Tab-separated table of C-alpha atoms and ligand atoms in Angstrom:
chain	number	residue	atom	x	y	z
A	1	MET	CA	13.401	58.226	4.828
A	2	ALA	CA	12.307	56.584	1.656
A	3	LEU	CA	12.326	53.146	2.092
A	4	ALA	CA	11.321	50.767	4.842
A	5	ARG	CA	10.764	46.924	5.785
A	6	GLY	CA	8.270	44.384	7.754
A	7	TRP	CA	7.438	40.999	8.064
A	8	SER	CA	4.696	38.701	6.841
A	9	VAL	CA	4.458	34.790	6.679
A	10	ALA	CA	3.749	32.360	2.835
A	11	LEU	CA	2.540	29.041	4.127
A	12	PHE	CA	1.943	26.041	2.256
A	13	GLY	CA	0.554	23.803	4.484
A	14	VAL	CA	1.235	23.815	8.516
A	15	ASP	CA	4.471	24.491	6.984
A	16	GLY	CA	5.684	28.562	7.207
A	17	VAL	CA	8.323	30.602	5.436
A	18	PRO	CA	9.349	34.617	6.729
A	19	VAL	CA	8.675	36.842	4.134
A	20	GLU	CA	9.915	40.170	4.049
A	21	ILE	CA	7.606	42.959	2.597
A	22	GLU	CA	9.864	45.784	1.395
A	23	ALA	CA	8.184	49.754	0.502
A	24	ASP	CA	9.967	52.181	-1.450
A	25	VAL	CA	8.396	55.586	-2.395
A	26	GLY	CA	9.851	57.598	-4.709
A	27	ALA	CA	9.642	59.917	-8.121
A	28	GLY	CA	8.546	58.465	-11.152
A	29	THR	CA	4.637	57.819	-12.237
A	30	VAL	CA	2.303	57.422	-9.719
A	31	ARG	CA	1.568	53.862	-9.679
A	32	THR	CA	1.952	51.233	-6.998
A	33	GLN	CA	3.660	48.081	-8.422
A	34	LEU	CA	4.309	44.571	-6.871
A	35	LEU	CA	7.108	42.207	-7.155
A	36	GLY	CA	7.624	38.965	-5.970
A	37	LEU	CA	5.562	36.121	-7.548
A	38	PRO	CA	2.260	37.753	-6.722
A	39	ASP	CA	-1.148	35.883	-6.887
A	40	ALA	CA	-4.293	37.352	-8.387
A	41	ALA	CA	-5.446	37.333	-5.155
A	42	LEU	CA	-2.322	39.068	-3.175
A	43	HIS	CA	-3.074	41.696	-6.813
A	44	GLU	CA	-6.546	42.890	-5.471
A	45	SER	CA	-4.596	43.689	-2.185
A	46	LYS	CA	-3.232	46.814	-3.534
A	47	ASP	CA	-6.570	48.228	-3.681
A	48	ARG	CA	-7.866	46.932	-0.854
A	49	VAL	CA	-5.177	48.371	1.342
A	50	LYS	CA	-5.234	51.313	-0.441
A	51	ALA	CA	-8.793	51.461	0.685
A	52	ALA	CA	-7.896	50.756	3.823
A	53	VAL	CA	-5.012	53.255	4.831
A	54	ARG	CA	-7.471	55.971	3.093
A	55	ASN	CA	-9.835	55.318	5.714
A	56	SER	CA	-8.239	55.138	8.356
A	57	ASN	CA	-7.645	58.449	7.910
A	58	HIS	CA	-4.493	58.970	6.700
A	59	THR	CA	-3.048	59.155	2.523
A	60	TRP	CA	-1.620	56.688	-0.022
A	61	PRO	CA	0.977	58.372	-1.303
A	62	THR	CA	1.294	60.603	-4.586
A	63	GLN	CA	3.879	59.076	-5.663
A	64	ARG	CA	5.457	55.205	-6.980
A	65	VAL	CA	5.181	52.990	-4.542
A	66	THR	CA	7.015	49.772	-5.231
A	67	LEU	CA	6.257	47.256	-2.902
A	68	GLY	CA	8.665	44.109	-2.757
A	69	LEU	CA	8.284	40.648	-1.466
A	70	SER	CA	10.943	38.043	-0.766
A	71	PRO	CA	12.253	35.541	-1.158
A	72	ALA	CA	11.534	36.585	-4.673
A	73	THR	CA	11.376	32.947	-5.902
A	74	LEU	CA	9.076	31.984	-3.733
A	75	PRO	CA	5.448	31.961	-4.697
A	76	LYS	CA	2.987	33.813	-2.903
A	77	GLY	CA	-1.268	34.429	-2.252
A	78	GLY	CA	-3.881	35.409	-0.067
A	79	SER	CA	-4.968	38.127	1.819
A	80	SER	CA	-2.846	37.727	4.741
A	81	TYR	CA	-0.094	40.507	4.037
A	82	ASP	CA	-2.846	43.447	3.866
A	83	LEU	CA	-1.759	44.830	6.911
A	84	ALA	CA	2.055	44.601	6.565
A	85	LEU	CA	1.845	46.049	2.851
A	86	ALA	CA	-0.306	48.736	4.785
A	87	CYS	CA	2.552	49.237	7.024
A	88	VAL	CA	5.233	49.085	5.480
A	89	VAL	CA	3.821	51.685	2.361
A	90	LEU	CA	2.568	54.075	5.250
A	91	ALA	CA	6.097	53.900	6.846
A	92	ALA	CA	8.370	54.475	3.962
A	93	SER	CA	6.336	57.564	3.357
A	94	GLN	CA	7.240	58.241	6.449
A	95	ALA	CA	3.310	58.652	8.307
A	96	VAL	CA	4.343	55.937	11.065
A	97	PRO	CA	8.316	55.465	12.556
A	98	ALA	CA	9.423	52.500	11.118
A	99	ASP	CA	11.487	51.043	14.051
A	100	ARG	CA	8.360	48.968	15.859
A	101	LEU	CA	8.508	46.953	12.442
A	102	ALA	CA	12.087	45.312	12.513
A	103	GLY	CA	11.380	41.947	14.139
A	104	THR	CA	7.985	42.360	13.978
A	105	VAL	CA	5.640	40.046	11.556
A	106	LEU	CA	1.927	41.685	10.356
A	107	ILE	CA	-0.489	38.953	9.961
A	108	GLY	CA	-4.205	39.857	8.552
A	109	GLU	CA	-6.716	41.005	5.974
A	110	LEU	CA	-7.769	44.349	6.142
A	111	ALA	CA	-11.213	45.138	4.767
A	112	LEU	CA	-11.579	48.253	2.645
A	113	ASP	CA	-12.757	50.529	6.082
A	114	GLY	CA	-9.729	49.274	7.730
A	115	ARG	CA	-11.072	47.051	10.004
A	116	LEU	CA	-8.648	43.632	10.310
A	117	ARG	CA	-10.391	40.285	9.483
A	118	THR	CA	-8.424	36.880	10.797
A	119	VAL	CA	-7.413	34.812	8.123
A	120	ARG	CA	-6.120	30.689	8.059
A	121	GLY	CA	-3.582	28.966	9.557
A	122	VAL	CA	-2.343	31.918	11.843
A	123	LEU	CA	-0.824	29.238	14.624
A	124	PRO	CA	1.544	27.966	12.080
A	125	ALA	CA	2.328	31.505	10.814
A	126	LEU	CA	3.709	32.637	13.926
A	127	MET	CA	5.286	28.732	14.832
A	128	ALA	CA	7.410	29.813	11.436
A	129	ALA	CA	8.366	33.220	12.696
A	130	ARG	CA	9.374	32.413	15.782
A	131	ARG	CA	11.236	29.626	14.689
A	132	ALA	CA	12.826	32.245	12.094
A	133	GLY	CA	13.752	34.432	15.012
A	134	LEU	CA	11.316	37.132	14.667
A	135	ALA	CA	10.312	38.360	18.264
A	136	ARG	CA	7.082	40.692	17.790
A	137	ALA	CA	3.386	39.036	16.175
A	138	VAL	CA	0.621	41.464	15.520
A	139	VAL	CA	-2.892	39.316	14.571
A	140	PRO	CA	-6.249	40.647	13.909
A	141	THR	CA	-7.578	39.813	17.938
A	142	ALA	CA	-10.179	37.074	16.746
A	143	SER	CA	-6.992	35.213	15.984
A	144	LEU	CA	-5.057	35.860	19.837
A	145	PRO	CA	-6.438	32.527	21.569
A	146	GLU	CA	-4.998	29.925	19.110
A	147	ALA	CA	-2.025	32.510	18.306
A	148	ALA	CA	-0.813	32.766	21.960
A	149	LEU	CA	-0.495	29.209	21.705
A	150	VAL	CA	2.900	30.443	19.970
A	151	GLU	CA	5.541	30.711	23.054
A	152	GLY	CA	8.607	33.041	23.206
A	153	LEU	CA	6.690	35.691	20.885
A	154	ALA	CA	5.455	39.075	22.337
A	155	LEU	CA	1.946	39.186	20.768
A	156	HIS	CA	-0.918	41.960	20.131
A	157	GLY	CA	-4.420	42.115	18.683
A	158	ALA	CA	-5.823	44.689	16.403
A	159	GLU	CA	-9.249	45.216	15.689
A	160	ASN	CA	-7.881	47.804	12.822
A	161	LEU	CA	-5.563	49.917	10.700
A	162	THR	CA	-5.823	52.964	12.359
A	163	ASP	CA	-4.974	50.860	16.683
A	164	VAL	CA	-1.871	49.603	14.465
A	165	ILE	CA	-0.688	53.135	13.304
A	166	ALA	CA	-1.519	54.569	16.646
A	167	TRP	CA	0.945	51.237	18.145
A	168	LEU	CA	3.522	52.239	15.526
A	169	ASN	CA	3.366	55.984	16.545
A	170	GLY	CA	4.459	54.258	19.835
A	171	ASP	CA	0.642	54.279	21.740
A	172	ASP	CA	1.458	50.770	24.031
A	173	THR	CA	-2.396	51.203	24.841
A	174	SER	CA	-3.661	50.358	20.908
A	175	LEU	CA	-4.021	47.130	21.058
A	176	THR	CA	-4.760	43.887	22.913
A	177	PRO	CA	-2.243	42.054	25.175
A	178	ALA	CA	-1.964	37.995	24.988
A	179	PRO	CA	-4.427	36.165	26.512
A	180	THR	CA	-3.500	33.728	29.508
A	181	LEU	CA	-4.009	30.479	28.334
A	182	ASP	CA	-6.080	28.139	30.564
A	183	PRO	CA	-3.510	25.048	31.172
A	184	THR	CA	-5.385	22.532	31.597
A	185	PRO	CA	-8.515	22.802	29.354
A	186	PRO	CA	-10.999	20.433	30.723
A	187	PRO	CA	-11.931	17.662	28.037
A	188	PRO	CA	-15.394	17.223	27.366
A	189	PRO	CA	-16.989	13.918	28.259
A	190	GLY	CA	-18.027	11.793	25.350
A	191	PRO	CA	-20.450	9.784	25.284
A	192	ASP	CA	-19.482	6.404	27.245
A	193	LEU	CA	-19.134	2.795	26.399
A	194	SER	CA	-21.374	2.200	29.048
A	195	ASP	CA	-24.441	3.331	26.619
A	196	VAL	CA	-23.458	0.606	24.365
A	197	VAL	CA	-25.409	-2.905	25.077
A	198	GLY	CA	-24.351	-6.279	24.257
A	199	GLN	CA	-21.672	-7.231	21.482
A	200	PRO	CA	-18.858	-8.225	23.677
A	201	GLU	CA	-16.487	-8.900	20.709
A	202	ALA	CA	-16.587	-5.279	19.171
A	203	ARG	CA	-16.124	-4.013	22.536
A	204	TRP	CA	-12.954	-6.038	22.716
A	205	ALA	CA	-11.981	-5.407	19.444
A	206	LEU	CA	-11.909	-1.644	20.533
A	207	GLU	CA	-9.927	-1.962	23.137
A	208	VAL	CA	-7.695	-3.546	21.797
A	209	ALA	CA	-7.723	-1.190	19.011
A	210	ALA	CA	-7.093	1.748	21.196
A	211	ALA	CA	-4.576	0.027	23.344
A	212	GLY	CA	-1.937	-1.061	20.026
A	213	GLY	CA	-3.125	2.127	17.578
A	214	HIS	CA	-5.279	-0.583	15.477
A	215	HIS	CA	-7.503	-0.024	12.615
A	216	VAL	CA	-10.357	-1.820	12.471
A	217	LEU	CA	-13.466	-3.403	10.107
A	218	LEU	CA	-16.974	-3.239	11.672
A	219	THR	CA	-19.463	-5.289	9.841
A	220	GLY	CA	-22.537	-5.595	10.900
A	221	PRO	CA	-26.432	-5.310	10.086
A	222	PRO	CA	-28.434	-1.228	11.021
A	223	GLY	CA	-28.778	-0.646	15.021
A	224	THR	CA	-26.169	-3.377	15.934
A	225	GLY	CA	-24.214	0.135	17.238
A	226	LYS	CA	-21.575	0.420	14.994
A	227	THR	CA	-21.488	4.356	14.841
A	228	MET	CA	-22.100	4.269	18.817
A	229	LEU	CA	-18.924	2.149	19.168
A	230	ALA	CA	-16.795	3.877	16.552
A	231	GLU	CA	-18.171	7.695	18.854
A	232	ARG	CA	-16.296	5.892	22.012
A	233	LEU	CA	-13.055	4.894	20.479
A	234	VAL	CA	-11.488	8.505	21.275
A	235	SER	CA	-12.220	8.978	24.656
A	236	LEU	CA	-10.364	5.727	25.151
A	237	LEU	CA	-7.211	7.267	23.921
A	238	PRO	CA	-4.406	9.129	25.852
A	239	PRO	CA	-4.633	12.542	25.787
A	240	LEU	CA	-2.378	14.456	23.044
A	241	SER	CA	0.964	15.594	24.449
A	242	THR	CA	1.394	19.501	23.701
A	243	ASP	CA	3.493	19.291	20.899
A	244	GLU	CA	0.899	16.643	19.115
A	245	ALA	CA	-1.732	19.473	20.085
A	246	ILE	CA	0.526	22.043	18.363
A	247	GLY	CA	0.818	20.267	15.068
A	248	VAL	CA	-2.906	19.387	15.434
A	249	THR	CA	-4.340	22.456	16.627
A	250	ALA	CA	-2.557	24.472	13.410
A	251	ILE	CA	-4.205	21.726	11.037
A	252	HIS	CA	-7.590	22.877	12.004
A	253	SER	CA	-6.285	26.682	11.673
A	254	VAL	CA	-5.455	26.409	8.239
A	255	ALA	CA	-8.780	24.567	7.813
A	256	GLY	CA	-11.025	27.910	9.928
A	257	LEU	CA	-11.884	25.035	12.680
A	258	LEU	CA	-11.035	26.655	15.371
A	259	THR	CA	-13.112	28.850	18.039
A	260	PRO	CA	-11.791	31.638	20.403
A	261	GLN	CA	-13.735	29.553	22.789
A	262	ALA	CA	-11.568	26.677	21.856
A	263	PRO	CA	-8.117	27.166	20.391
A	264	LEU	CA	-6.380	24.243	21.434
A	265	VAL	CA	-7.186	20.626	20.692
A	266	ALA	CA	-5.556	19.002	23.337
A	267	THR	CA	-8.073	16.129	22.995
A	268	PRO	CA	-8.010	13.143	19.850
A	269	PRO	CA	-9.778	14.886	17.248
A	270	PHE	CA	-12.876	12.127	15.885
A	271	VAL	CA	-14.116	13.068	12.364
A	272	SER	CA	-16.926	11.126	10.526
A	273	LEU	CA	-17.107	10.560	6.945
A	274	HIS	CA	-20.113	9.598	4.613
A	275	PRO	CA	-19.933	7.659	1.045
A	276	SER	CA	-21.345	10.828	-0.076
A	277	THR	CA	-17.503	12.707	0.498
A	278	SER	CA	-15.947	13.772	-2.091
A	279	THR	CA	-12.541	13.075	-2.523
A	280	ALA	CA	-11.772	16.274	-2.429
A	281	ALA	CA	-13.076	16.534	0.663
A	282	LEU	CA	-11.244	13.536	2.123
A	283	VAL	CA	-8.050	14.498	0.942
A	284	GLY	CA	-7.780	18.115	1.006
A	285	GLY	CA	-7.942	20.843	-2.093
A	286	GLY	CA	-9.189	24.157	-3.166
A	287	THR	CA	-8.379	27.494	-3.845
A	288	GLY	CA	-5.935	29.935	-2.047
A	289	LEU	CA	-4.276	28.087	0.406
A	290	ALA	CA	-4.792	24.378	0.162
A	291	LYS	CA	-7.670	23.122	2.779
A	292	PRO	CA	-6.737	20.195	4.595
A	293	GLY	CA	-9.604	17.120	3.608
A	294	ALA	CA	-11.169	15.017	6.611
A	295	VAL	CA	-7.783	12.943	6.868
A	296	SER	CA	-6.253	15.544	8.234
A	297	HIS	CA	-8.485	16.950	10.151
A	298	ALA	CA	-8.425	13.328	12.268
A	299	HIS	CA	-4.504	13.569	12.198
A	300	ARG	CA	-4.075	11.495	16.158
A	301	GLY	CA	-7.492	11.092	16.307
A	302	VAL	CA	-9.764	8.825	15.081
A	303	LEU	CA	-11.335	8.803	11.032
A	304	PHE	CA	-14.474	6.844	10.684
A	305	ILE	CA	-16.166	5.423	7.528
A	306	ASP	CA	-20.403	4.448	7.630
A	307	GLU	CA	-20.840	2.175	5.103
A	308	ALA	CA	-17.422	1.919	4.364
A	309	CYS	CA	-18.297	-0.538	0.496
A	310	GLU	CA	-20.119	2.471	-0.805
A	311	PHE	CA	-17.289	4.121	-0.979
A	312	GLY	CA	-16.132	4.972	-4.522
A	313	ALA	CA	-12.172	3.024	-5.391
A	314	ARG	CA	-11.110	6.770	-5.974
A	315	SER	CA	-11.939	7.452	-2.326
A	316	LEU	CA	-10.635	4.367	-0.916
A	317	ASP	CA	-7.389	3.833	-2.909
A	318	ALA	CA	-6.982	7.875	-1.586
A	319	LEU	CA	-7.283	6.327	1.801
A	320	ARG	CA	-5.178	3.660	1.147
A	321	THR	CA	-2.369	5.964	0.080
A	322	CYS	CA	-2.782	8.643	2.819
A	323	LEU	CA	-2.385	5.049	5.671
A	324	GLU	CA	0.677	4.046	3.878
A	325	GLU	CA	2.442	7.789	3.984
A	326	GLY	CA	1.297	9.114	7.464
A	327	GLU	CA	0.868	12.223	4.868
A	328	VAL	CA	-1.408	14.399	2.523
A	329	ARG	CA	0.905	16.613	-0.313
A	330	ILE	CA	-1.657	19.128	-2.187
A	331	ALA	CA	0.437	20.110	-6.006
A	332	ARG	CA	-1.075	23.601	-6.709
A	333	ARG	CA	0.336	26.188	-9.191
A	334	ASP	CA	2.463	27.902	-6.191
A	335	GLY	CA	4.165	24.472	-4.268
A	336	ILE	CA	3.062	21.615	-2.621
A	337	ALA	CA	0.595	21.733	1.120
A	338	ARG	CA	1.480	19.366	2.855
A	339	TYR	CA	-0.584	17.755	5.790
A	340	PRO	CA	0.459	15.070	8.377
A	341	ALA	CA	-2.573	12.516	7.925
A	342	ARG	CA	-1.688	9.636	10.256
A	343	PHE	CA	-5.094	8.971	12.342
A	344	GLN	CA	-6.537	5.385	13.588
A	345	LEU	CA	-9.475	4.167	10.918
A	346	VAL	CA	-12.494	2.879	11.861
A	347	LEU	CA	-14.697	1.387	8.658
A	348	ALA	CA	-18.286	0.136	9.414
A	349	THR	CA	-20.106	-1.750	6.371
A	350	ASN	CA	-23.272	-3.096	6.230
A	351	PRO	CA	-22.342	-7.223	5.495
A	352	CYS	CA	-24.634	-6.725	2.270
A	353	PRO	CA	-26.534	-4.045	-0.264
A	354	CYS	CA	-29.916	-4.471	0.903
A	355	ALA	CA	-28.844	-3.713	4.641
A	356	PRO	CA	-32.207	-5.615	6.168
A	357	PRO	CA	-33.487	-3.965	9.544
A	358	LYS	CA	-33.304	-6.032	12.786
A	359	ASP	CA	-36.769	-7.951	12.070
A	360	LEU	CA	-36.376	-8.755	8.074
A	361	ASP	CA	-34.376	-11.425	6.617
A	362	CYS	CA	-31.825	-10.322	3.708
A	363	ILE	CA	-32.795	-10.922	0.540
A	364	CYS	CA	-29.208	-10.453	-1.424
A	365	LEU	CA	-27.542	-13.241	-2.900
A	366	PRO	CA	-24.296	-14.749	-1.904
A	367	THR	CA	-22.961	-13.893	-4.984
A	368	THR	CA	-24.300	-10.069	-4.400
A	369	LYS	CA	-23.052	-10.166	-0.355
A	370	ARG	CA	-19.216	-11.214	-1.886
A	371	ARG	CA	-19.175	-8.308	-5.213
A	372	TYR	CA	-20.636	-6.388	-2.246
A	373	GLN	CA	-17.775	-6.522	0.485
A	374	ALA	CA	-15.450	-7.041	-2.522
A	375	LYS	CA	-15.465	-3.057	-3.043
A	376	LEU	CA	-13.140	-2.824	0.299
A	377	SER	CA	-10.569	-2.872	-1.651
A	378	GLY	CA	-7.943	-5.948	-0.638
A	379	PRO	CA	-4.801	-3.386	-0.083
A	380	LEU	CA	-6.433	-1.745	1.519
A	381	LEU	CA	-7.991	-4.261	3.820
A	382	ASP	CA	-4.971	-5.646	4.347
A	383	ARG	CA	-3.796	-2.944	6.629
A	384	VAL	CA	-6.585	-3.291	9.039
A	385	ASP	CA	-5.739	-5.458	11.451
A	386	LEU	CA	-8.839	-6.127	13.862
A	387	ARG	CA	-12.294	-7.392	11.692
A	388	VAL	CA	-14.861	-8.066	14.214
A	389	THR	CA	-18.635	-9.297	12.700
A	390	MET	CA	-21.369	-7.667	14.371
A	391	ARG	CA	-24.560	-9.453	15.322
A	392	PRO	CA	-28.485	-7.969	16.537
A	393	LEU	CA	-28.787	-8.465	20.288
A	394	THR	CA	-31.079	-11.607	21.101
A	395	VAL	CA	-31.012	-11.163	24.714
A	396	MET	CA	-31.403	-7.890	26.329
A	397	MET	CA	-31.297	-8.524	30.236
A	398	ALA	CA	-28.383	-11.053	30.857
A	399	PRO	CA	-26.131	-9.995	33.813
A	400	GLU	CA	-23.261	-9.451	30.990
A	401	VAL	CA	-25.522	-7.897	28.454
A	402	ALA	CA	-27.398	-5.175	30.922
A	403	ASP	CA	-24.721	-3.900	32.612
A	404	PRO	CA	-21.262	-3.098	30.792
A	405	GLU	CA	-18.535	-1.977	31.419
A	406	PRO	CA	-18.150	1.913	31.471
A	407	THR	CA	-15.063	4.230	28.975
A	408	ALA	CA	-13.164	4.626	32.438
A	409	ALA	CA	-12.335	1.312	33.576
A	410	VAL	CA	-11.958	0.179	30.091
A	411	ARG	CA	-10.120	3.129	29.405
A	412	HIS	CA	-7.796	2.661	32.458
A	413	ARG	CA	-6.488	-0.670	30.999
A	414	VAL	CA	-6.072	0.986	27.623
A	415	LEU	CA	-3.629	3.347	29.026
A	416	GLU	CA	-1.712	0.496	30.928
A	417	ALA	CA	-0.960	-1.057	27.943
A	418	ARG	CA	0.088	1.771	26.226
A	419	THR	CA	2.557	2.139	28.693
A	420	ARG	CA	4.049	-1.174	28.573
A	421	ALA	CA	4.136	-0.690	24.397
A	422	ARG	CA	5.774	2.768	25.005
A	423	ASN	CA	8.430	1.667	27.283
A	424	ARG	CA	9.439	-1.425	25.268
A	425	TRP	CA	9.640	0.963	21.987
A	426	ALA	CA	11.089	3.685	23.542
A	427	ALA	CA	14.989	3.640	22.397
A	428	HIS	CA	13.146	3.228	18.803
A	429	GLY	CA	11.178	6.482	18.843
A	430	TRP	CA	7.783	3.834	17.942
A	431	ARG	CA	4.979	5.026	20.670
A	432	THR	CA	2.290	2.395	19.853
A	433	ASN	CA	2.643	-1.308	18.893
A	434	ALA	CA	1.465	-0.389	15.221
A	435	GLU	CA	4.209	1.475	14.421
A	436	VAL	CA	6.408	-0.961	14.458
A	437	PRO	CA	8.275	-1.836	11.386
A	438	GLY	CA	8.230	-6.069	9.846
A	439	PRO	CA	11.510	-6.134	10.182
A	440	ALA	CA	12.073	-5.537	13.807
A	441	LEU	CA	9.279	-7.755	14.515
A	442	ARG	CA	10.520	-10.360	13.213
A	443	ARG	CA	14.314	-10.110	13.753
A	444	GLU	CA	15.069	-7.692	16.627
A	445	PHE	CA	12.178	-8.599	18.302
A	446	ARG	CA	11.325	-12.018	17.186
A	447	LEU	CA	9.494	-14.639	19.304
A	448	PRO	CA	10.221	-17.976	20.505
A	449	ARG	CA	9.364	-20.194	17.060
A	450	GLU	CA	6.784	-22.476	19.530
A	451	ALA	CA	4.934	-19.013	19.472
A	452	THR	CA	4.640	-18.257	15.852
A	453	THR	CA	3.589	-22.362	14.073
A	454	LEU	CA	0.396	-20.803	13.859
A	455	LEU	CA	1.735	-17.864	11.228
A	456	ASP	CA	4.229	-19.893	9.809
A	457	ARG	CA	1.199	-22.739	8.520
A	458	ALA	CA	-1.429	-19.322	7.881
A	459	LEU	CA	2.164	-18.473	5.068
A	460	ALA	CA	2.702	-21.963	3.569
A	461	LEU	CA	-1.209	-22.223	3.047
A	462	GLY	CA	-1.490	-18.895	1.360
A	463	ALA	CA	-3.801	-18.276	4.057
A	464	LEU	CA	-1.972	-15.439	4.918
A	465	THR	CA	0.533	-11.828	3.080
A	466	GLY	CA	4.195	-10.811	4.691
A	467	ARG	CA	2.176	-8.190	5.682
A	468	GLY	CA	-0.422	-9.750	7.113
A	469	ALA	CA	1.773	-11.688	9.279
A	470	ASP	CA	3.491	-8.584	10.221
A	471	ARG	CA	-0.175	-7.076	11.416
A	472	CYS	CA	-1.240	-10.599	13.219
A	473	LEU	CA	2.416	-10.164	15.207
A	474	ARG	CA	1.358	-6.371	15.695
A	475	VAL	CA	-1.888	-7.274	17.488
A	476	ALA	CA	-0.477	-9.707	19.440
A	477	TRP	CA	1.982	-7.717	20.720
A	478	THR	CA	-0.657	-5.732	21.849
A	479	LEU	CA	-2.869	-8.803	23.176
A	480	ALA	CA	0.252	-9.667	24.866
A	481	ASP	CA	0.543	-5.890	26.647
A	482	LEU	CA	-3.323	-5.488	28.298
A	483	ALA	CA	-2.787	-9.524	29.260
A	484	GLU	CA	0.652	-7.819	31.239
A	485	THR	CA	2.455	-10.739	29.845
A	486	PRO	CA	6.616	-9.660	29.009
A	487	GLU	CA	5.549	-11.380	25.396
A	488	PRO	CA	3.633	-12.576	22.740
A	489	THR	CA	2.529	-16.268	23.725
A	490	ALA	CA	1.090	-18.693	21.163
A	491	ASP	CA	-2.500	-17.967	21.941
A	492	HIS	CA	-2.047	-14.564	21.365
A	493	VAL	CA	-1.179	-14.627	18.013
A	494	ALA	CA	-4.074	-17.652	17.429
A	495	ALA	CA	-6.304	-14.612	18.503
A	496	ALA	CA	-4.950	-12.629	16.305
A	497	LEU	CA	-4.737	-14.082	13.297
A	498	GLU	CA	-8.227	-14.696	14.310
A	499	PHE	CA	-8.905	-11.379	14.600
A	500	ARG	CA	-8.300	-11.177	10.683
A	501	GLU	CA	-10.226	-14.156	9.110
A	502	ARG	CA	-12.821	-13.258	11.367
A	503	ARG	CA	-14.933	-12.146	8.778
A	504	ARG	CA	-18.562	-13.759	8.062
A	505	PRO	CA	-21.986	-12.374	6.481
B	1	ZN	ZN1	-28.850	-8.420	1.997
């Protein structure tokens, strides 16, 4: 046989497309040709694969070798095709039997000495392979734990090309079988809410945010516990469902963040950003397979932005786009990489640029303060439902301050409220109050007139935008869920409105 076929996968963000690789070995000028829109990195793989084959005690054909990657119109890049290229060439030159290549996806970069190196995105690549009906996969041993998350694939791990060649020759012991996964990985014990002293308003805002999936802005001087509170929001959220966990893990796989010890991201992630974070790090990018940015690392979790007023206008605008679209699309030479980015946003800011420590007074002029706070653009802030002002502690030993409620107690209420909301919206496919579209709140789930009088007045006065009114209604539903009442009352609407207006420096 002079022709052999094998499979690999092209990744665009977390979307994969199976790529069929054909090798033809025949008479003609001795050269190796690669067809099918390969990029520079993939062109380089020819020499790497040749060296790996030679250093695995096999000869590279001294004939014309033509390698075709199809679909031909799909751009392909990177080093993850190395293993598949090596195996199909060896099969085409009849150095190994071709039978086991049928229906097998091969993923991995080859070192010059034949060792198999792991690549980013093994999980989403195998998910695409399984969807396409491929039955078997060979991946680097180090990638086995994340690969094992894909059900319905016969999975093998390899250390080097020699082991894969032995397997193709019929040796079933040369490759490592898939590990059995721990079905319930213990959630890491995060920091506890009982560590946060005082700040009853901010703690309540956090509980409401967790119950309804709302975004939060915490304004307060340094040392009031903004970061401590933000870090504790994830531990109030329900664990990820299996599908959600796989989706989040696929992003972390492409980002190269997974470790063999923790292959599955089963709890909502927490991602913290500082003003020095570049826009590229925020939304993603880079050469080769585009890396997901912080907004996608935080998918299904919490994105915390400290000193939000110090953020550049470009980053804040990129953030606003993410909140609107729930995903990031990165345009590239080889197509569009798409990464989901649905997260809960927690913004924190000092009330003024001088950020006075506890025992000193602010030296900023009122105009300076206003200009500083105005840096958080209207369109972004308009999407933040809960705004809280935090003040330095004045009493330490009062009973309600000295013995704060622990995470477990708050989480219990949050999960009950979430269940109520999920059951109510189940028929519509919304999971949290924050996801309910405005028209549904105003028509299908319209509240009695006496409950919304206050909103109408705020709208008439121009104190509230239409979108702001929708957001108040969503928070009001969450307050009703926490209070175990069937629908929001005028009090809940008033409290929701206050959450938006409460923004005194
Ligand atoms: Zn100041």
